[in-house]
PDB file of C-alpha atoms and ligand atoms in Angstrom:
ATOM      1  CA  MET A  30       0.000   0.000   0.000  1.00 78.00           C
ATOM      2  CA  GLU A  31       1.228   3.489  -0.880  1.00 87.00           C
ATOM      3  CA  ILE A  32       0.697   5.872   2.012  1.00 93.00           C
ATOM      4  CA  ASN A  33       1.633   9.530   2.118  1.00 96.00           C
ATOM      5  CA  THR A  34       2.683   9.699   5.764  1.00 93.00           C
ATOM      6  CA  HIS A  35       2.912  13.491   5.593  1.00 92.00           C
ATOM      7  CA  ASN A  36      -0.816  13.677   5.056  1.00 95.00           C
ATOM      8  CA  ALA A  37      -1.838  13.113   8.665  1.00 96.00           C
ATOM      9  CA  GLU A  38      -4.145  14.820  11.127  1.00 95.00           C
ATOM     10  CA  ILE A  39      -5.845  14.202  14.444  1.00 94.00           C
ATOM     11  CA  LEU A  40      -9.304  12.921  13.672  1.00 95.00           C
ATOM     12  CA  LEU A  41     -11.060  12.598  17.021  1.00 94.00           C
ATOM     13  CA  SER A  42     -10.713  11.567  20.637  1.00 92.00           C
ATOM     14  CA  ALA A  43     -12.939   8.866  22.054  1.00 94.00           C
ATOM     15  CA  ALA A  44     -13.799   7.597  25.517  1.00 89.00           C
ATOM     16  CA  ASN A  45     -15.879   4.684  24.282  1.00 92.00           C
ATOM     17  CA  LYS A  46     -17.184   2.727  21.342  1.00 94.00           C
ATOM     18  CA  SER A  47     -19.938   5.142  20.415  1.00 96.00           C
ATOM     19  CA  HIS A  48     -17.265   7.720  19.535  1.00 96.00           C
ATOM     20  CA  TYR A  49     -15.036   5.513  17.381  1.00 98.00           C
ATOM     21  CA  PRO A  50     -14.828   6.363  13.672  1.00 98.00           C
ATOM     22  CA  GLN A  51     -17.378   4.328  11.734  1.00 97.00           C
ATOM     23  CA  ASP A  52     -15.651   2.971   8.680  1.00 97.00           C
ATOM     24  CA  GLU A  53     -13.387   0.101   7.729  1.00 97.00           C
ATOM     25  CA  LEU A  54      -9.970   1.755   7.818  1.00 98.00           C
ATOM     26  CA  PRO A  55      -7.281  -0.395   9.425  1.00 98.00           C
ATOM     27  CA  GLU A  56      -5.964   0.788  12.776  1.00 98.00           C
ATOM     28  CA  ILE A  57      -2.681   0.369  14.590  1.00 98.00           C
ATOM     29  CA  ALA A  58      -2.855   1.093  18.324  1.00 98.00           C
ATOM     30  CA  LEU A  59       0.016   2.236  20.513  1.00 97.00           C
ATOM     31  CA  ALA A  60       0.224   0.805  24.002  1.00 96.00           C
ATOM     32  CA  GLY A  61       2.732   1.227  26.785  1.00 95.00           C
ATOM     33  CA  ARG A  62       3.601   2.685  30.105  1.00 93.00           C
ATOM     34  CA  SER A  63       3.035   6.362  30.659  1.00 89.00           C
ATOM     35  CA  ASN A  64       6.049   8.329  29.427  1.00 91.00           C
ATOM     36  CA  VAL A  65       7.488   5.431  27.391  1.00 95.00           C
ATOM     37  CA  GLY A  66       7.212   7.453  24.169  1.00 95.00           C
ATOM     38  CA  LYS A  67       3.933   6.477  22.451  1.00 94.00           C
ATOM     39  CA  SER A  68       3.053   9.986  21.310  1.00 92.00           C
ATOM     40  CA  SER A  69       6.672  10.612  20.301  1.00 95.00           C
ATOM     41  CA  PHE A  70       6.580   7.414  18.258  1.00 97.00           C
ATOM     42  CA  ILE A  71       3.554   8.710  16.331  1.00 96.00           C
ATOM     43  CA  ASN A  72       5.186  12.097  15.742  1.00 96.00           C
ATOM     44  CA  THR A  73       8.418  10.498  14.549  1.00 97.00           C
ATOM     45  CA  MET A  74       6.664   8.064  12.242  1.00 97.00           C
ATOM     46  CA  LEU A  75       4.687  10.926  10.697  1.00 96.00           C
ATOM     47  CA  ASN A  76       7.616  13.365  10.573  1.00 94.00           C
ATOM     48  CA  ARG A  77       5.765  15.815  12.747  1.00 92.00           C
ATOM     49  CA  LYS A  78       6.957  17.739  15.769  1.00 88.00           C
ATOM     50  CA  ASN A  79       3.891  17.720  17.952  1.00 87.00           C
ATOM     51  CA  LEU A  80       0.911  16.207  16.194  1.00 90.00           C
ATOM     52  CA  ALA A  81       0.403  13.718  19.009  1.00 86.00           C
ATOM     53  CA  ARG A  82       1.002  15.881  22.043  1.00 79.00           C
ATOM     54  CA  THR A  83       3.937  14.854  24.160  1.00 71.00           C
ATOM     55  CA  SER A  84       5.104  16.127  27.483  1.00 62.00           C
ATOM     56  CA  GLY A  85       7.378  15.391  30.345  1.00 62.00           C
ATOM     57  CA  LYS A  86       4.200  15.120  32.382  1.00 63.00           C
ATOM     58  CA  PRO A  87       3.077  11.510  32.489  1.00 60.00           C
ATOM     59  CA  GLY A  88      -0.581  10.716  32.120  1.00 57.00           C
ATOM     60  CA  LYS A  89      -1.105  13.434  29.534  1.00 55.00           C
ATOM     61  CA  THR A  90      -3.077  11.334  27.066  1.00 58.00           C
ATOM     62  CA  GLN A  91      -6.480  10.513  28.667  1.00 79.00           C
ATOM     63  CA  LEU A  92      -8.623   9.412  25.752  1.00 89.00           C
ATOM     64  CA  LEU A  93      -8.164   7.218  22.715  1.00 93.00           C
ATOM     65  CA  ASN A  94      -6.786   9.607  20.095  1.00 93.00           C
ATOM     66  CA  PHE A  95      -7.397   8.597  16.482  1.00 96.00           C
ATOM     67  CA  PHE A  96      -5.030   9.923  13.813  1.00 96.00           C
ATOM     68  CA  ASN A  97      -6.008   9.777  10.186  1.00 97.00           C
ATOM     69  CA  ILE A  98      -3.111   8.933   7.899  1.00 98.00           C
ATOM     70  CA  ASP A  99      -3.776   9.760   4.263  1.00 97.00           C
ATOM     71  CA  ASP A 100      -7.329   8.372   4.537  1.00 97.00           C
ATOM     72  CA  LYS A 101      -5.780   4.895   4.360  1.00 97.00           C
ATOM     73  CA  MET A 102      -5.079   3.920   7.938  1.00 98.00           C
ATOM     74  CA  ARG A 103      -5.089   5.270  11.492  1.00 98.00           C
ATOM     75  CA  PHE A 104      -2.867   5.358  14.524  1.00 98.00           C
ATOM     76  CA  VAL A 105      -4.690   5.129  17.830  1.00 97.00           C
ATOM     77  CA  ASP A 106      -2.802   6.704  20.714  1.00 94.00           C
ATOM     78  CA  VAL A 107      -3.847   4.978  23.921  1.00 91.00           C
ATOM     79  CA  PRO A 108      -3.348   6.536  27.366  1.00 87.00           C
ATOM     80  CA  GLY A 109      -0.352   5.101  29.174  1.00 87.00           C
ATOM     81  CA  TYR A 110      -0.611   2.682  32.072  1.00 84.00           C
ATOM     82  CA  GLY A 111       1.355   2.508  35.277  1.00 78.00           C
ATOM     83  CA  TYR A 112       1.084   6.158  36.160  1.00 73.00           C
ATOM     84  CA  ALA A 113       1.153   6.120  39.961  1.00 65.00           C
ATOM     85  CA  ARG A 114      -0.753   9.325  40.654  1.00 68.00           C
ATOM     86  CA  VAL A 115      -4.196   8.241  39.535  1.00 73.00           C
ATOM     87  CA  SER A 116      -7.027   6.965  41.704  1.00 80.00           C
ATOM     88  CA  LYS A 117      -8.280   3.397  41.675  1.00 83.00           C
ATOM     89  CA  LYS A 118     -11.461   4.615  40.038  1.00 84.00           C
ATOM     90  CA  GLU A 119      -9.545   6.304  37.214  1.00 81.00           C
ATOM     91  CA  ARG A 120      -7.467   3.187  36.723  1.00 82.00           C
ATOM     92  CA  GLU A 121     -10.605   1.100  36.396  1.00 86.00           C
ATOM     93  CA  LYS A 122     -12.077   3.545  33.915  1.00 85.00           C
ATOM     94  CA  TRP A 123      -8.829   3.397  31.956  1.00 85.00           C
ATOM     95  CA  GLY A 124      -8.876  -0.424  32.041  1.00 88.00           C
ATOM     96  CA  SER A 125     -12.380  -0.746  30.651  1.00 90.00           C
ATOM     97  CA  MET A 126     -11.728   1.863  27.954  1.00 92.00           C
ATOM     98  CA  ILE A 127      -8.639   0.026  26.697  1.00 93.00           C
ATOM     99  CA  GLU A 128     -10.155  -3.406  27.047  1.00 94.00           C
ATOM    100  CA  GLU A 129     -13.262  -2.404  25.128  1.00 95.00           C
ATOM    101  CA  TYR A 130     -11.147  -1.050  22.296  1.00 97.00           C
ATOM    102  CA  LEU A 131      -8.669  -3.926  22.127  1.00 96.00           C
ATOM    103  CA  THR A 132     -11.178  -6.747  22.395  1.00 97.00           C
ATOM    104  CA  THR A 133     -13.996  -5.440  20.203  1.00 97.00           C
ATOM    105  CA  ARG A 134     -12.499  -3.204  17.536  1.00 98.00           C
ATOM    106  CA  GLU A 135     -12.683  -4.938  14.183  1.00 98.00           C
ATOM    107  CA  ASN A 136     -10.505  -2.291  12.515  1.00 98.00           C
ATOM    108  CA  LEU A 137      -7.579  -3.156  14.799  1.00 98.00           C
ATOM    109  CA  ARG A 138      -4.779  -4.839  12.843  1.00 98.00           C
ATOM    110  CA  ALA A 139      -1.961  -4.772  15.381  1.00 98.00           C
ATOM    111  CA  VAL A 140      -0.778  -3.200  18.593  1.00 98.00           C
ATOM    112  CA  VAL A 141       2.584  -1.516  18.767  1.00 98.00           C
ATOM    113  CA  SER A 142       3.543  -2.280  22.353  1.00 98.00           C
ATOM    114  CA  LEU A 143       6.259   0.070  23.556  1.00 98.00           C
ATOM    115  CA  VAL A 144       8.788  -0.725  26.250  1.00 98.00           C
ATOM    116  CA  ASP A 145      11.786   1.280  27.426  1.00 98.00           C
ATOM    117  CA  LEU A 146      14.984  -0.283  26.105  1.00 98.00           C
ATOM    118  CA  ARG A 147      16.835   0.861  29.219  1.00 98.00           C
ATOM    119  CA  HIS A 148      14.797  -1.094  31.735  1.00 97.00           C
ATOM    120  CA  ASP A 149      13.374  -4.529  32.356  1.00 97.00           C
ATOM    121  CA  PRO A 150       9.685  -4.573  31.392  1.00 97.00           C
ATOM    122  CA  SER A 151       7.361  -3.747  34.300  1.00 96.00           C
ATOM    123  CA  ALA A 152       4.664  -6.123  35.557  1.00 95.00           C
ATOM    124  CA  ASP A 153       2.203  -4.004  33.550  1.00 94.00           C
ATOM    125  CA  ASP A 154       4.295  -4.414  30.389  1.00 97.00           C
ATOM    126  CA  VAL A 155       4.315  -8.182  30.858  1.00 97.00           C
ATOM    127  CA  GLN A 156       0.581  -8.194  31.515  1.00 95.00           C
ATOM    128  CA  MET A 157      -0.109  -6.159  28.378  1.00 96.00           C
ATOM    129  CA  TYR A 158       1.924  -8.554  26.251  1.00 98.00           C
ATOM    130  CA  GLU A 159       0.160 -11.574  27.770  1.00 97.00           C
ATOM    131  CA  PHE A 160      -3.198  -9.910  27.170  1.00 96.00           C
ATOM    132  CA  LEU A 161      -2.411  -9.307  23.496  1.00 97.00           C
ATOM    133  CA  LYS A 162      -1.174 -12.866  23.035  1.00 98.00           C
ATOM    134  CA  TYR A 163      -4.256 -14.249  24.792  1.00 97.00           C
ATOM    135  CA  TYR A 164      -6.593 -12.369  22.450  1.00 97.00           C
ATOM    136  CA  GLU A 165      -4.387 -13.239  19.477  1.00 97.00           C
ATOM    137  CA  ILE A 166      -3.914  -9.594  18.581  1.00 98.00           C
ATOM    138  CA  PRO A 167      -0.816  -9.188  16.387  1.00 98.00           C
ATOM    139  CA  VAL A 168       1.851  -7.328  18.319  1.00 98.00           C
ATOM    140  CA  ILE A 169       4.939  -5.362  17.385  1.00 98.00           C
ATOM    141  CA  ILE A 170       7.272  -4.752  20.315  1.00 98.00           C
ATOM    142  CA  VAL A 171       9.046  -1.417  19.988  1.00 98.00           C
ATOM    143  CA  ALA A 172      11.862  -0.756  22.446  1.00 98.00           C
ATOM    144  CA  THR A 173      12.101   3.034  22.741  1.00 98.00           C
ATOM    145  CA  LYS A 174      14.785   5.504  23.802  1.00 98.00           C
ATOM    146  CA  ALA A 175      17.510   3.435  22.141  1.00 98.00           C
ATOM    147  CA  ASP A 176      19.534   6.659  21.827  1.00 98.00           C
ATOM    148  CA  LYS A 177      20.050   6.499  25.584  1.00 98.00           C
ATOM    149  CA  ILE A 178      21.899   3.165  25.380  1.00 98.00           C
ATOM    150  CA  PRO A 179      25.212   2.729  23.566  1.00 98.00           C
ATOM    151  CA  ARG A 180      24.836   0.547  20.488  1.00 96.00           C
ATOM    152  CA  GLY A 181      27.249  -2.021  21.890  1.00 98.00           C
ATOM    153  CA  LYS A 182      24.761  -2.739  24.668  1.00 98.00           C
ATOM    154  CA  TRP A 183      21.590  -2.924  22.571  1.00 98.00           C
ATOM    155  CA  ASN A 184      21.762  -6.710  22.271  1.00 98.00           C
ATOM    156  CA  LYS A 185      22.084  -7.237  25.972  1.00 98.00           C
ATOM    157  CA  HIS A 186      19.055  -5.040  26.694  1.00 98.00           C
ATOM    158  CA  GLU A 187      17.038  -6.642  23.924  1.00 98.00           C
ATOM    159  CA  SER A 188      17.705 -10.119  25.345  1.00 98.00           C
ATOM    160  CA  ALA A 189      16.730  -9.053  28.858  1.00 98.00           C
ATOM    161  CA  ILE A 190      13.438  -7.614  27.609  1.00 98.00           C
ATOM    162  CA  LYS A 191      12.611 -10.677  25.519  1.00 98.00           C
ATOM    163  CA  LYS A 192      13.304 -12.976  28.427  1.00 98.00           C
ATOM    164  CA  LYS A 193      11.136 -11.035  30.851  1.00 98.00           C
ATOM    165  CA  LEU A 194       8.247 -10.835  28.354  1.00 98.00           C
ATOM    166  CA  ASN A 195       8.521 -14.484  27.413  1.00 98.00           C
ATOM    167  CA  PHE A 196       8.715 -13.069  23.897  1.00 98.00           C
ATOM    168  CA  ASP A 197       7.289 -15.074  21.017  1.00 98.00           C
ATOM    169  CA  PRO A 198       9.997 -15.057  18.296  1.00 97.00           C
ATOM    170  CA  SER A 199       7.327 -14.895  15.589  1.00 96.00           C
ATOM    171  CA  ASP A 200       6.482 -11.341  16.743  1.00 98.00           C
ATOM    172  CA  ASP A 201       8.396  -8.273  15.550  1.00 98.00           C
ATOM    173  CA  PHE A 202      10.895  -6.646  17.895  1.00 98.00           C
ATOM    174  CA  ILE A 203      12.200  -3.226  16.870  1.00 98.00           C
ATOM    175  CA  LEU A 204      14.792  -1.010  18.514  1.00 98.00           C
ATOM    176  CA  PHE A 205      13.612   2.558  18.158  1.00 98.00           C
ATOM    177  CA  SER A 206      14.527   6.134  18.935  1.00 98.00           C
ATOM    178  CA  SER A 207      12.427   9.222  18.423  1.00 98.00           C
ATOM    179  CA  VAL A 208      15.607  11.264  18.754  1.00 97.00           C
ATOM    180  CA  SER A 209      17.806   9.521  16.164  1.00 98.00           C
ATOM    181  CA  LYS A 210      14.897   7.969  14.204  1.00 98.00           C
ATOM    182  CA  ALA A 211      16.603   4.592  14.460  1.00 98.00           C
ATOM    183  CA  GLY A 212      14.153   1.816  13.651  1.00 98.00           C
ATOM    184  CA  MET A 213      11.693   4.054  11.808  1.00 98.00           C
ATOM    185  CA  ASP A 214      11.858   2.260   8.457  1.00 97.00           C
ATOM    186  CA  GLU A 215      11.708  -1.118  10.138  1.00 98.00           C
ATOM    187  CA  ALA A 216       8.672  -0.013  12.159  1.00 98.00           C
ATOM    188  CA  TRP A 217       6.881   1.159   8.985  1.00 98.00           C
ATOM    189  CA  ASP A 218       7.664  -2.164   7.288  1.00 97.00           C
ATOM    190  CA  ALA A 219       6.250  -4.093  10.235  1.00 98.00           C
ATOM    191  CA  ILE A 220       3.125  -1.919  10.375  1.00 98.00           C
ATOM    192  CA  LEU A 221       2.399  -2.008   6.647  1.00 97.00           C
ATOM    193  CA  GLU A 222       2.712  -5.773   6.714  1.00 97.00           C
ATOM    194  CA  LYS A 223      -0.131  -5.955   9.244  1.00 97.00           C
ATOM    195  CA  LEU A 224      -2.577  -3.835   7.273  1.00 96.00           C
TER     196      LEU A 224
HETATM  197  N1  GTP B 327      15.803  10.358  24.480  1.00 55.92           N
HETATM  198  C1  GTP B 327      14.570  10.002  24.092  1.00 55.92           C
HETATM  199  N2  GTP B 327      13.489  10.552  24.686  1.00 55.92           N
HETATM  200  C2  GTP B 327      12.268  10.166  24.268  1.00 55.92           C
HETATM  201  C3  GTP B 327      12.091   9.196  23.239  1.00 55.92           C
HETATM  202  N3  GTP B 327      10.750   9.007  23.071  1.00 55.92           N
HETATM  203  C4  GTP B 327      10.139   9.827  23.944  1.00 55.92           C
HETATM  204  N4  GTP B 327      11.024  10.522  24.676  1.00 55.92           N
HETATM  205  C5  GTP B 327      10.714  11.519  25.735  1.00 55.92           C
HETATM  206  O1  GTP B 327       9.979  10.885  26.772  1.00 55.92           O
HETATM  207  C6  GTP B 327       8.947  11.751  27.292  1.00 55.92           C
HETATM  208  C7  GTP B 327       7.582  11.098  27.148  1.00 55.92           C
HETATM  209  O2  GTP B 327       7.269  10.919  25.770  1.00 55.92           O
HETATM  210  P1  GTP B 327       5.753  10.799  25.267  1.00 55.92           P
HETATM  211  O3  GTP B 327       5.835  10.478  23.816  1.00 55.92           O
HETATM  212  O4  GTP B 327       4.960  11.964  25.684  1.00 55.92           O
HETATM  213  O5  GTP B 327       5.281   9.511  26.098  1.00 55.92           O
HETATM  214  P2  GTP B 327       3.840   8.812  26.098  1.00 55.92           P
HETATM  215  O6  GTP B 327       4.089   7.348  26.123  1.00 55.92           O
HETATM  216  O7  GTP B 327       3.001   9.337  25.008  1.00 55.92           O
HETATM  217  O8  GTP B 327       3.275   9.281  27.532  1.00 55.92           O
HETATM  218  P3  GTP B 327       1.728   9.338  28.014  1.00 55.92           P
HETATM  219  O9  GTP B 327       0.944  10.086  26.970  1.00 55.92           O
HETATM  220  O10 GTP B 327       1.820  10.033  29.324  1.00 55.92           O
HETATM  221  O11 GTP B 327       1.265   7.939  28.180  1.00 55.92           O
HETATM  222  C8  GTP B 327       9.090  13.052  26.508  1.00 55.92           C
HETATM  223  O12 GTP B 327       9.864  13.934  27.279  1.00 55.92           O
HETATM  224  C9  GTP B 327       9.808  12.636  25.238  1.00 55.92           C
HETATM  225  O13 GTP B 327      10.568  13.686  24.662  1.00 55.92           O
HETATM  226  C10 GTP B 327      13.267   8.635  22.624  1.00 55.92           C
HETATM  227  O14 GTP B 327      13.220   7.787  21.716  1.00 55.92           O
HETATM  228  N5  GTP B 327      14.470   9.076  23.091  1.00 55.92           N
HETATM  229 MG1   MG B 328       1.140  10.318  25.026  1.00 55.92          MG
END
């Protein structure tokens, strides 16, 4: 598929199913801990500075944000998990919003699940991966902030992450940096393959 990735815009924000776009366009959702770099990933992939709003403040993204890409596909920016300063009630609301989207959305082709290359995956990261595997949702693991680790140590960090996730070798694993744009072409290849 030929996609003009420069032709992108925010389409809408949704709290539940009744707000989702009603058409057949394929969607790729971004999941990961708060602050891992989901919104930065979208901006980098679309060559935009701040289309998906990023901040140093975790918990910024509260709704499902749908981005239209050239009227051919969408990115869905999902609020991050594992942000400590939210109430139990908010966490539950978050959980049902994500679960509803991931388990019922027919447009969903794959989830890009982001983890921080520097650290072992959190319990939440492991749980997200297990959830996606359980529901047989195709997953692309993207290890972000690779610019913060010297190249010579990438392998070691990759192995540690795979081990902790109990990574299925048939899934994609991509080392990525929104700063250096490392892994961008590989990520596009993996995404286009899922559409
Ligand atoms: N060095 C470096 N910093 C990054 C990278 N990706 C994101 N960041 C920084 O990490 C912080 C969080 O990035 P966001 O993209 O807002 O993270 P998010 O996952 O969307 O966060 P929430 O919306 O809160 O869930 C920002 O300060 C980014 O500039 C990366 O690849 N390298
Ligand atoms: Mg965000």
